[in-house]
CSV table of C-alpha atoms in Angstrom, one decimal:
chain,number,residue,atom,x,y,z
U,1,MET,CA,25.7,2.6,9.8
U,2,THR,CA,23.9,0.3,7.4
U,3,SER,CA,20.8,1.0,5.4
U,4,TYR,CA,17.9,-1.2,4.5
U,5,ALA,CA,19.1,-1.4,0.9
U,6,GLU,CA,22.5,-2.7,2.0
U,7,LEU,CA,21.1,-5.2,4.3
U,8,LYS,CA,18.6,-6.5,1.7
U,9,THR,CA,21.3,-6.8,-0.9
U,10,ALA,CA,23.4,-8.8,1.5
U,11,ALA,CA,20.5,-11.1,2.4
U,12,ASP,CA,19.6,-11.6,-1.3
U,13,ALA,CA,23.1,-12.4,-2.1
U,14,ALA,CA,23.4,-15.1,0.5
U,15,PRO,CA,20.0,-16.8,0.9
U,16,ARG,CA,21.4,-19.7,3.0
U,17,ASP,CA,23.0,-17.3,5.4
U,18,PHE,CA,20.4,-16.8,8.0
U,19,SER,CA,22.4,-14.3,10.0
U,20,LYS,CA,22.0,-11.8,7.2
U,21,ALA,CA,18.3,-12.5,7.0
U,22,THR,CA,18.0,-12.0,10.8
U,23,ALA,CA,19.9,-8.7,10.6
U,24,LEU,CA,17.5,-7.5,7.8
U,25,LEU,CA,14.4,-8.5,9.8
U,26,LYS,CA,15.8,-6.8,12.9
U,27,PHE,CA,16.4,-3.6,11.0
U,28,VAL,CA,12.9,-3.6,9.6
U,29,ARG,CA,11.5,-4.2,13.0
U,30,GLY,CA,13.6,-1.5,14.6
U,31,HIS,CA,12.8,1.1,12.0
U,32,GLN,CA,9.2,0.0,11.7
U,33,LEU,CA,9.4,-0.3,8.0
U,34,ARG,CA,6.6,-1.9,6.1
U,35,LYS,CA,8.1,-4.5,3.7
U,36,PRO,CA,5.7,-7.4,3.8
U,37,ALA,CA,6.9,-9.4,0.9
U,38,VAL,CA,10.5,-9.3,2.1
U,39,VAL,CA,9.6,-10.0,5.7
U,40,ALA,CA,7.3,-12.9,4.8
U,41,ARG,CA,9.9,-14.5,2.6
U,42,TYR,CA,12.9,-14.2,5.0
U,43,GLY,CA,10.8,-14.7,8.1
U,44,ALA,CA,9.4,-18.0,6.8
U,45,ALA,CA,12.9,-19.1,5.7
U,46,ILE,CA,14.3,-18.4,9.2
U,47,LEU,CA,11.4,-19.9,11.1
U,48,ASN,CA,11.4,-23.0,9.0
U,49,ASP,CA,15.0,-23.6,9.7
U,50,ARG,CA,15.3,-25.2,13.1
U,51,ARG,CA,18.9,-24.2,13.7
U,52,ALA,CA,18.5,-20.6,12.7
U,53,ALA,CA,15.3,-20.3,14.8
U,54,SER,CA,16.9,-21.8,17.9
U,55,ARG,CA,19.9,-19.5,17.4
U,56,LEU,CA,17.6,-16.5,17.8
U,57,GLY,CA,16.7,-17.4,21.3
U,58,ASP,CA,13.9,-15.2,22.6
U,59,GLU,CA,14.1,-12.9,19.6
U,60,VAL,CA,12.3,-15.7,17.7
U,61,TRP,CA,8.9,-14.5,19.1
U,62,SER,CA,9.5,-11.0,17.7
U,63,VAL,CA,10.2,-12.6,14.4
U,64,TYR,CA,7.0,-14.6,14.7
U,65,GLU,CA,5.0,-11.5,15.3
U,66,GLN,CA,6.7,-9.6,12.5
U,67,THR,CA,6.2,-12.5,10.1
U,68,LEU,CA,2.6,-12.9,11.1
U,69,LEU,CA,1.9,-9.2,10.3
U,70,ALA,CA,3.7,-9.6,7.0
U,71,ALA,CA,1.7,-12.7,6.2
U,72,LEU,CA,-1.5,-10.7,6.8
U,73,ASP,CA,-0.3,-8.1,4.4
U,74,VAL,CA,0.6,-10.5,1.6
U,75,ASP,CA,-2.5,-12.7,2.4
U,76,ASP,CA,-0.5,-15.9,2.9
U,77,GLY,CA,-2.9,-18.0,4.8
U,78,GLU,CA,-0.6,-20.9,5.7
U,79,LEU,CA,2.1,-18.6,7.0
U,80,ARG,CA,-0.4,-16.7,9.0
U,81,ASP,CA,-1.9,-19.8,10.5
U,82,ALA,CA,1.5,-21.3,11.3
U,83,CYS,CA,2.8,-18.1,13.0
U,84,GLU,CA,-0.4,-17.6,14.9
U,85,ALA,CA,-0.4,-21.1,16.1
U,86,ALA,CA,3.1,-20.9,17.4
U,87,ILE,CA,2.5,-17.6,19.2
U,88,LEU,CA,-0.7,-18.8,20.7
U,89,GLU,CA,0.9,-22.0,21.9
U,90,ARG,CA,3.6,-20.1,23.7
U,91,PHE,CA,1.8,-17.0,25.0
U,92,ASP,CA,-1.9,-17.6,25.1
U,93,SER,CA,-3.1,-19.0,28.4
U,94,ALA,CA,-6.1,-18.5,30.5
U,95,SER,CA,-4.1,-17.8,33.6
U,96,THR,CA,-2.0,-15.0,32.1
U,97,PRO,CA,-3.9,-13.4,29.3
U,98,SER,CA,-1.6,-11.3,27.1
U,99,GLN,CA,-2.7,-7.9,25.7
U,100,ARG,CA,-0.2,-8.2,22.9
U,101,VAL,CA,-1.6,-11.5,21.8
U,102,GLU,CA,-5.1,-10.1,22.0
U,103,ARG,CA,-4.1,-7.3,19.7
U,104,LEU,CA,-2.6,-9.8,17.2
U,105,LYS,CA,-5.9,-11.8,17.3
U,106,GLY,CA,-7.7,-8.6,16.6
U,107,LEU,CA,-5.4,-7.9,13.6
U,108,VAL,CA,-6.0,-11.3,12.2
U,109,ALA,CA,-9.7,-10.7,12.4
U,110,GLU,CA,-9.3,-7.4,10.8
U,111,ALA,CA,-7.4,-8.9,7.9
U,112,ALA,CA,-10.1,-11.4,7.4
U,113,GLY,CA,-12.6,-8.6,7.2
U,114,ASP,CA,-14.4,-9.7,10.4
U,115,TRP,CA,-14.8,-6.2,11.9
U,116,ASP,CA,-17.2,-7.2,14.6
U,117,ALA,CA,-14.9,-9.8,16.0
U,118,ALA,CA,-12.0,-7.4,15.9
U,119,MET,CA,-13.9,-4.7,17.7
U,120,ALA,CA,-15.0,-7.2,20.3
U,121,ARG,CA,-11.4,-8.0,21.0
U,122,TYR,CA,-10.4,-4.3,21.3
U,123,ALA,CA,-13.4,-3.6,23.5
U,124,GLY,CA,-12.2,-6.4,25.7
U,125,LEU,CA,-8.7,-4.9,25.9
U,126,LEU,CA,-10.1,-1.5,26.7
U,127,GLU,CA,-12.3,-2.9,29.5
U,128,GLY,CA,-9.1,-4.1,31.2
U,129,ASN,CA,-7.2,-0.9,30.5
U,130,ALA,CA,-9.1,2.1,29.3
U,131,ALA,CA,-5.9,3.8,28.3
U,132,ASN,CA,-4.7,1.0,26.0
U,133,ALA,CA,-3.4,3.2,23.1
U,134,ALA,CA,-2.9,0.3,20.8
U,135,ALA,CA,-6.5,-0.9,21.2
U,136,LEU,CA,-7.8,2.6,20.6
U,137,LYS,CA,-5.8,3.0,17.5
U,138,ARG,CA,-6.9,-0.3,16.1
U,139,GLU,CA,-10.5,0.7,16.7
U,140,ILE,CA,-10.0,3.7,14.5
U,141,CYS,CA,-8.4,1.5,11.9
U,142,VAL,CA,-11.5,-0.8,12.0
U,143,LEU,CA,-13.6,2.3,11.5
U,144,LYS,CA,-11.6,3.2,8.5
U,145,GLY,CA,-11.5,-0.3,7.2
U,146,ARG,CA,-15.3,-0.4,7.3
U,147,GLY,CA,-15.3,2.6,5.0
U,148,ALA,CA,-16.4,5.3,7.4
U,149,LYS,CA,-16.7,8.8,6.1
U,150,PRO,CA,-13.7,11.0,6.6
U,151,ASP,CA,-15.6,13.2,9.0
U,152,LYS,CA,-16.3,10.2,11.3
U,153,VAL,CA,-12.6,9.1,11.1
U,154,ALA,CA,-11.5,12.7,11.9
U,155,GLU,CA,-13.8,12.7,14.9
U,156,ALA,CA,-12.5,9.4,16.1
U,157,LEU,CA,-8.9,10.6,15.7
U,158,ASN,CA,-9.6,13.8,17.5
U,159,GLY,CA,-11.0,11.8,20.4
U,160,TYR,CA,-7.8,9.7,20.5
U,161,LEU,CA,-5.5,12.7,20.2
U,162,ALA,CA,-7.3,14.4,23.1
U,163,LYS,CA,-6.0,11.6,25.2
U,164,PHE,CA,-2.6,11.0,23.6
U,165,GLN,CA,-1.4,14.4,22.3
U,166,SER,CA,2.1,13.3,21.5
U,167,ASP,CA,1.3,10.5,19.1
U,168,SER,CA,2.9,11.7,15.9
U,169,GLY,CA,1.5,8.9,13.8
U,170,ALA,CA,-2.0,9.9,14.8
U,171,TRP,CA,-1.4,13.6,14.0
U,172,GLN,CA,-0.1,12.5,10.6
U,173,ALA,CA,-3.1,10.3,9.9
U,174,LEU,CA,-5.4,13.1,10.9
U,175,ALA,CA,-3.5,15.5,8.7
U,176,GLU,CA,-3.9,13.1,5.8
U,177,VAL,CA,-7.7,12.8,6.5
U,178,HIS,CA,-8.1,16.5,6.4
U,179,ALA,CA,-5.9,16.9,3.3
U,180,GLY,CA,-7.8,14.3,1.5
U,181,ALA,CA,-11.1,16.1,2.3
U,182,LEU,CA,-9.4,19.3,1.0
U,183,ARG,CA,-9.5,20.9,4.4
U,184,PHE,CA,-6.1,22.3,4.1
U,185,PRO,CA,-6.0,24.7,7.1
U,186,ASP,CA,-6.9,21.8,9.4
U,187,ALA,CA,-4.3,19.6,7.7
U,188,VAL,CA,-1.6,22.3,8.2
U,189,PHE,CA,-2.5,22.5,11.9
U,190,CYS,CA,-2.0,18.8,12.3
U,191,TYR,CA,1.3,18.8,10.4
U,192,GLU,CA,2.5,21.6,12.6
U,193,GLU,CA,2.0,19.3,15.6
U,194,LEU,CA,4.5,17.0,14.1
U,195,ALA,CA,7.3,19.4,14.1
Z,1,SER,CA,7.7,-25.9,18.6
Z,2,VAL,CA,9.6,-24.6,15.6
Z,3,GLN,CA,10.0,-28.0,14.1
Z,4,ALA,CA,6.2,-28.5,14.0
Z,5,LEU,CA,6.0,-25.7,11.5
Z,6,ALA,CA,5.5,-26.5,7.9
Z,7,LEU,CA,5.8,-23.1,6.4
Z,8,GLN,CA,5.8,-22.4,2.8
Z,9,LEU,CA,5.2,-19.3,0.8
Z,10,ALA,CA,3.1,-21.4,-1.6
Z,11,SER,CA,0.1,-19.2,-1.7
Z,12,PRO,CA,-1.4,-18.9,-5.1
Z,13,ARG,CA,0.2,-16.1,-7.1
Z,14,ARG,CA,-3.0,-14.0,-7.1
Z,15,SER,CA,-2.9,-13.6,-3.4
Z,16,ARG,CA,0.4,-11.9,-3.6
Z,17,VAL,CA,-1.3,-8.9,-5.0
Z,18,VAL,CA,-1.1,-6.8,-1.9
Z,19,LEU,CA,-4.1,-4.6,-2.4
Z,20,HIS,CA,-6.2,-7.6,-1.5
Z,21,LEU,CA,-7.3,-6.8,2.0
Z,22,THR,CA,-7.4,-3.8,4.2
Z,23,PRO,CA,-3.9,-4.2,5.7
Z,24,PRO,CA,-3.7,-4.1,9.5
Z,25,GLN,CA,-0.9,-1.8,10.6
Z,26,ARG,CA,1.1,-0.7,13.5
Z,27,SER,CA,0.4,2.9,12.9
Z,28,LEU,CA,-2.8,4.6,12.0
Z,29,ARG,CA,-2.3,4.7,8.3
Z,30,ALA,CA,-5.1,2.3,7.5
Z,31,PRO,CA,-7.3,2.5,4.4
Z,32,ALA,CA,-9.8,5.2,4.5
Z,33,TRP,CA,-12.3,6.4,2.1
Z,34,SER,CA,-15.9,5.7,2.2
Z,35,VAL,CA,-17.4,4.3,-0.9
Z,36,ARG,CA,-18.9,7.2,-2.5
Z,37,ARG,CA,-20.5,7.7,-5.9
Z,38,SER,CA,-18.3,9.9,-8.0
Z,39,PRO,CA,-19.8,12.2,-10.6
Z,40,LEU,CA,-17.1,11.0,-12.9
Z,41,LEU,CA,-18.5,7.6,-13.1
Z,42,GLN,CA,-22.0,8.6,-13.7
Z,43,SER,CA,-21.4,9.8,-17.2
Z,44,THR,CA,-23.6,8.5,-19.9
Z,45,SER,CA,-21.8,9.7,-22.9
Z,46,PHE,CA,-20.8,6.7,-24.9
Z,47,ALA,CA,-19.1,6.7,-28.2
Z,48,ARG,CA,-20.9,5.6,-31.4
Z,49,PRO,CA,-20.8,1.8,-31.8
Z,50,GLY,CA,-17.7,0.7,-33.8
Z,51,ALA,CA,-15.8,3.8,-32.9
Z,52,MET,CA,-15.2,3.2,-29.2
Z,53,PRO,CA,-12.2,5.3,-28.2
Z,54,LYS,CA,-9.6,3.3,-26.4
Z,55,VAL,CA,-6.3,3.7,-24.6
Z,56,THR,CA,-3.6,1.2,-25.2
Z,57,VAL,CA,-1.4,0.5,-22.2
Z,58,ALA,CA,2.0,-1.0,-22.9
Z,59,PRO,CA,3.4,-3.7,-20.6
Z,60,LEU,CA,6.0,-1.3,-19.2
Z,61,ALA,CA,3.4,1.3,-18.2
Z,62,HIS,CA,1.1,-1.3,-16.8
Z,63,THR,CA,3.9,-3.0,-14.8
Z,64,LYS,CA,5.1,0.3,-13.4
Z,65,MET,CA,1.6,1.3,-12.4
Z,66,LEU,CA,0.7,-1.9,-10.6
Z,67,LEU,CA,4.1,-2.2,-9.0
Z,68,HIS,CA,3.6,1.3,-7.6
Z,69,ALA,CA,0.2,0.4,-6.2
Z,70,ALA,CA,1.6,-2.9,-4.8
Z,71,GLN,CA,4.5,-1.2,-3.1
Z,72,TYR,CA,2.2,1.1,-1.1
Z,73,PRO,CA,-0.8,-1.0,-0.4
Z,74,HIS,CA,-2.0,1.2,2.4
Z,75,CYS,CA,-1.9,4.4,0.5
Z,76,ALA,CA,-3.6,6.1,-2.4
Z,77,VAL,CA,-1.1,6.2,-5.2
Z,78,ASP,CA,-1.1,8.2,-8.4
Z,79,GLY,CA,1.1,8.9,-11.3
Z,80,LEU,CA,1.4,10.0,-14.9
Z,81,LEU,CA,1.1,8.2,-18.2
Z,82,ILE,CA,3.6,9.0,-20.9
Z,83,GLY,CA,2.9,8.2,-24.5
Z,84,ALA,CA,1.5,9.5,-27.7
Z,85,GLY,CA,-1.8,9.9,-29.5
Z,86,ALA,CA,-4.9,11.9,-28.8
Z,87,GLY,CA,-8.6,11.9,-29.2
Z,88,ALA,CA,-9.9,8.4,-30.0
Z,89,ASP,CA,-6.7,6.5,-29.9
Z,90,VAL,CA,-4.3,7.1,-27.0
Z,91,SER,CA,-1.3,4.9,-26.2
Z,92,ALA,CA,0.5,4.9,-22.9
Z,93,ALA,CA,4.0,3.6,-23.4
Z,94,ASP,CA,5.4,4.4,-20.0
Z,95,ALA,CA,4.3,5.5,-16.6
Z,96,VAL,CA,5.8,7.9,-14.0
Z,97,PRO,CA,4.8,7.0,-10.5
Z,98,LEU,CA,4.2,10.1,-8.5
Z,99,PHE,CA,2.9,10.1,-5.0
Z,100,HIS,CA,1.7,7.8,-2.2
Z,101,ASN,CA,1.6,10.5,0.6
Z,102,GLY,CA,-1.2,12.6,-0.9
Z,103,THR,CA,-1.1,14.8,-4.0
Z,104,LEU,CA,-0.5,18.4,-3.3
Z,105,SER,CA,0.0,21.0,-6.0
Z,106,PRO,CA,3.6,22.2,-5.5
Z,107,ALA,CA,5.0,18.7,-5.7
Z,108,LEU,CA,2.6,17.8,-8.5
Z,109,GLU,CA,3.7,20.8,-10.5
Z,110,ALA,CA,7.3,20.0,-10.0
Z,111,ALA,CA,6.8,16.4,-11.0
Z,112,THR,CA,4.7,17.2,-14.0
Z,113,ALA,CA,7.3,19.7,-15.3
Z,114,ALA,CA,10.1,17.1,-14.8
Z,115,ALA,CA,8.1,14.3,-16.5
Z,116,ALA,CA,7.0,16.5,-19.4
Z,117,HIS,CA,10.6,17.5,-20.0
Z,118,ASP,CA,11.8,14.0,-19.9
Z,119,ALA,CA,8.9,12.8,-22.2
Z,120,ALA,CA,9.6,15.5,-24.7
Z,121,ALA,CA,13.2,14.4,-25.0
Z,122,SER,CA,12.0,11.1,-26.5
Z,123,GLY,CA,9.3,12.7,-28.6
Z,124,ARG,CA,6.4,11.7,-26.2
Z,125,ARG,CA,4.1,13.7,-23.9
Z,126,ILE,CA,2.0,13.2,-20.8
Z,127,VAL,CA,-1.1,11.5,-22.1
Z,128,GLY,CA,-2.9,10.7,-18.8
Z,129,TYR,CA,-3.0,10.4,-15.1
Z,130,TYR,CA,-3.5,7.2,-13.1
Z,131,ALA,CA,-4.7,6.7,-9.6
Z,132,ALA,CA,-5.5,3.9,-7.2
Z,133,ASN,CA,-7.7,4.4,-4.2
Z,134,GLU,CA,-6.6,3.8,-0.6
Z,135,HIS,CA,-9.5,1.6,0.4
Z,136,ILE,CA,-9.9,-1.7,-1.4
Z,137,ASP,CA,-13.6,-1.4,-1.8
Z,138,ASP,CA,-13.6,2.2,-2.9
Z,139,ALA,CA,-14.5,2.1,-6.6
Z,140,SER,CA,-15.0,5.8,-7.0
Z,141,ALA,CA,-12.6,8.2,-8.7
Z,142,ALA,CA,-10.8,10.5,-6.3
Z,143,ARG,CA,-12.2,14.0,-6.0
Z,144,THR,CA,-8.9,15.4,-7.2
Z,145,ALA,CA,-8.4,13.1,-10.1
Z,146,GLY,CA,-10.6,14.9,-12.6
Z,147,PRO,CA,-9.2,18.4,-11.8
Z,148,VAL,CA,-5.7,17.0,-12.1
Z,149,ALA,CA,-6.3,15.5,-15.5
Z,150,ASP,CA,-7.9,18.7,-16.6
Z,151,ALA,CA,-4.9,20.7,-15.4
Z,152,LEU,CA,-2.6,18.3,-17.3
Z,153,ALA,CA,-4.7,18.7,-20.4
Z,154,LYS,CA,-4.5,22.5,-20.1
Z,155,GLY,CA,-0.7,22.4,-19.6
Z,156,GLY,CA,0.0,19.9,-22.2
Z,157,GLY,CA,-2.3,21.3,-24.8
Z,158,ALA,CA,-4.0,17.9,-25.5
Z,159,PRO,CA,-6.7,16.0,-23.5
Z,160,ALA,CA,-5.5,13.7,-20.8
Z,161,VAL,CA,-6.9,10.3,-20.1
Z,162,LEU,CA,-7.9,9.3,-16.5
Z,163,VAL,CA,-7.0,5.7,-15.6
Z,164,GLN,CA,-8.3,4.2,-12.4
Z,165,ILE,CA,-6.7,1.1,-10.9
Z,166,SER,CA,-9.6,-1.0,-9.7
Z,167,ASN,CA,-8.4,-2.5,-6.4
Z,168,ARG,CA,-10.7,-5.5,-6.3
Z,169,ARG,CA,-10.0,-6.5,-9.8
Z,170,LEU,CA,-6.3,-6.8,-9.1
Z,171,ALA,CA,-7.0,-10.1,-7.3
Z,172,ASP,CA,-7.7,-11.6,-10.7
Z,173,ALA,CA,-4.5,-12.3,-12.5
Z,174,GLY,CA,-6.3,-12.5,-15.8
Z,175,ASP,CA,-7.6,-8.9,-15.5
Z,176,HIS,CA,-5.4,-5.9,-16.1
Z,177,GLY,CA,-7.4,-4.1,-13.4
Z,178,LEU,CA,-7.7,-0.7,-15.2
Z,179,SER,CA,-10.6,1.5,-16.0
Z,180,ALA,CA,-10.1,4.5,-18.2
Z,181,PHE,CA,-12.1,7.7,-18.8
Z,182,ALA,CA,-11.8,10.6,-21.2
Z,183,ARG,CA,-13.3,14.0,-21.0
Z,184,ALA,CA,-16.7,14.2,-22.7
Z,185,GLY,CA,-18.2,17.6,-22.4
Z,186,ASP,CA,-18.9,18.3,-18.8
Z,187,SER,CA,-18.1,14.9,-17.4
Z,188,TRP,CA,-16.1,11.8,-18.2
Z,189,GLY,CA,-16.9,9.0,-20.5
Z,190,PRO,CA,-15.5,5.5,-20.3
Z,191,LEU,CA,-12.7,4.4,-22.6
Z,192,ASP,CA,-11.8,0.9,-23.6
Z,193,VAL,CA,-8.5,-0.3,-22.2
Z,194,ALA,CA,-6.3,-2.4,-24.4
Z,195,CYS,CA,-3.8,-4.0,-22.1
Z,196,ALA,CA,-2.2,-7.4,-21.6
Z,197,PRO,CA,-3.2,-9.1,-18.3
Z,198,SER,CA,-1.1,-8.9,-15.2
Z,199,SER,CA,1.4,-11.7,-15.8
Z,200,LYS,CA,4.4,-9.4,-16.3
Z,201,PHE,CA,3.5,-7.4,-13.2
Z,202,LEU,CA,3.2,-10.5,-11.0
Z,203,ALA,CA,6.6,-11.8,-12.3
Z,204,ALA,CA,8.2,-8.4,-11.5
Z,205,LEU,CA,6.5,-8.4,-8.1
Z,206,ASP,CA,7.9,-11.8,-7.3
Z,207,ALA,CA,11.3,-10.8,-8.4
Z,208,GLY,CA,11.2,-8.1,-5.8
Z,209,ILE,CA,11.4,-5.2,-8.3
Z,210,GLU,CA,11.0,-2.0,-6.3
Z,211,ILE,CA,9.7,1.2,-7.9
Z,212,VAL,CA,10.9,4.7,-7.1
Z,213,ASP,CA,8.2,7.2,-7.2
Z,214,PHE,CA,8.4,11.0,-7.0
Z,215,ASP,CA,7.8,11.0,-3.3
Z,216,ALA,CA,10.9,8.8,-2.8
Z,217,HIS,CA,12.8,10.9,-5.2
Z,218,LEU,CA,12.0,14.1,-3.2
Z,219,ASP,CA,13.3,12.3,-0.1
Z,220,ASP,CA,16.5,11.2,-1.9
Z,221,VAL,CA,17.3,12.9,-5.2
Z,222,ALA,CA,19.8,10.2,-6.1
Z,223,LYS,CA,16.8,7.9,-6.7
Z,224,ASP,CA,15.7,7.9,-10.3
Z,225,TRP,CA,12.0,8.3,-10.8
Z,226,ARG,CA,12.2,7.2,-14.4
Z,227,ASN,CA,12.8,3.6,-13.1
Z,228,PRO,CA,15.0,2.4,-16.0
Z,229,HIS,CA,15.6,-0.9,-14.1
Z,230,VAL,CA,12.0,-1.9,-14.7
Z,231,GLY,CA,12.3,-1.5,-18.5
Z,232,ASP,CA,15.6,-3.4,-18.4
Z,233,TRP,CA,14.1,-6.2,-16.4
Z,234,LEU,CA,11.1,-6.5,-18.7
Z,235,GLU,CA,13.4,-6.7,-21.7
Z,236,ALA,CA,15.4,-9.4,-20.0
Z,237,ASN,CA,12.4,-11.5,-18.9
């Protein structure tokens, strides 16, 4: 039962050993940790190395997605463009539009601060499937990113939670919004939903 | 194909400062607050010319503060400043990172007690409170920052300084990114900040130095919130 710290130490100790880096990235992916600097560094190293990348097989696309998100976080334009290009080349076609790729395109737009373009993408996704939870959540993130007042954000989150009551991340986010606005009884209610 | 990639992490150092953009996330924990004018920043009480009070921030304190902010780019972070001095000349030698999940009083009281005890052991005290906002464009002081600083002052017996990490300014490596305020009557007046620019912090960030804040300590008490490894690293580099 390894931990993130152990995997990271192992990967740091053997930078040329891509199996350790791959294991680290897989752990980060599985546990949904947010370690953008580490993921960007090791993801780029793996994807740059032809043999390591081909050894990944189909997992390479998960690594591309993960590295793209890390590149957005650390604001590495080249890494972002390279990952995006590779993903689009493989998955983005007019005949079989991919919802996952649309979401990634929306994320890239969000990172660039282009809120309207991002909202357009998510609206497109919701047109196809009105119950697309990922798109609904990203719309709320755009709302927050634009600097909406906590009341508006809470309203949007309530709307989302009315449809998806079991989303613990959303309950936690709503609790934090309430706590930040010093509405502690409401925050406690939301935290109770998490238990 | 993979071969066609020419990837390099050659982005300019400044762009590695992770509070740069509103980070997209898998979960909903995206940046929040609206930009609002805080009464704290509307103070007009300036010191007499030539006697501008200032807070001197040591590289150790500065590095820890910014590492804390960089480690949780999607959260509002806060912490304490440890040092000496009062009134017109305060110096912050060290920083204790506190929370990134929201600051609530039970945890804050426990943390303050622990930090004050540790500071007293080396003849220092809690001199201030630092905070970084969640949203990159939010330049206002948090609603709770003033009351927390006041509570620290009451508990510690001497006024506490309020230091705000300016998110946008962090993108400039030549700027230390801090704004400081001190109690002036009913509101807060600005303080000068004497601090070296961010080069130590960027080097530590690149070296992958991770900071343990009180939230992490509460999750796993084996983790040391005093972060001695940061001081050791700074001495060695």
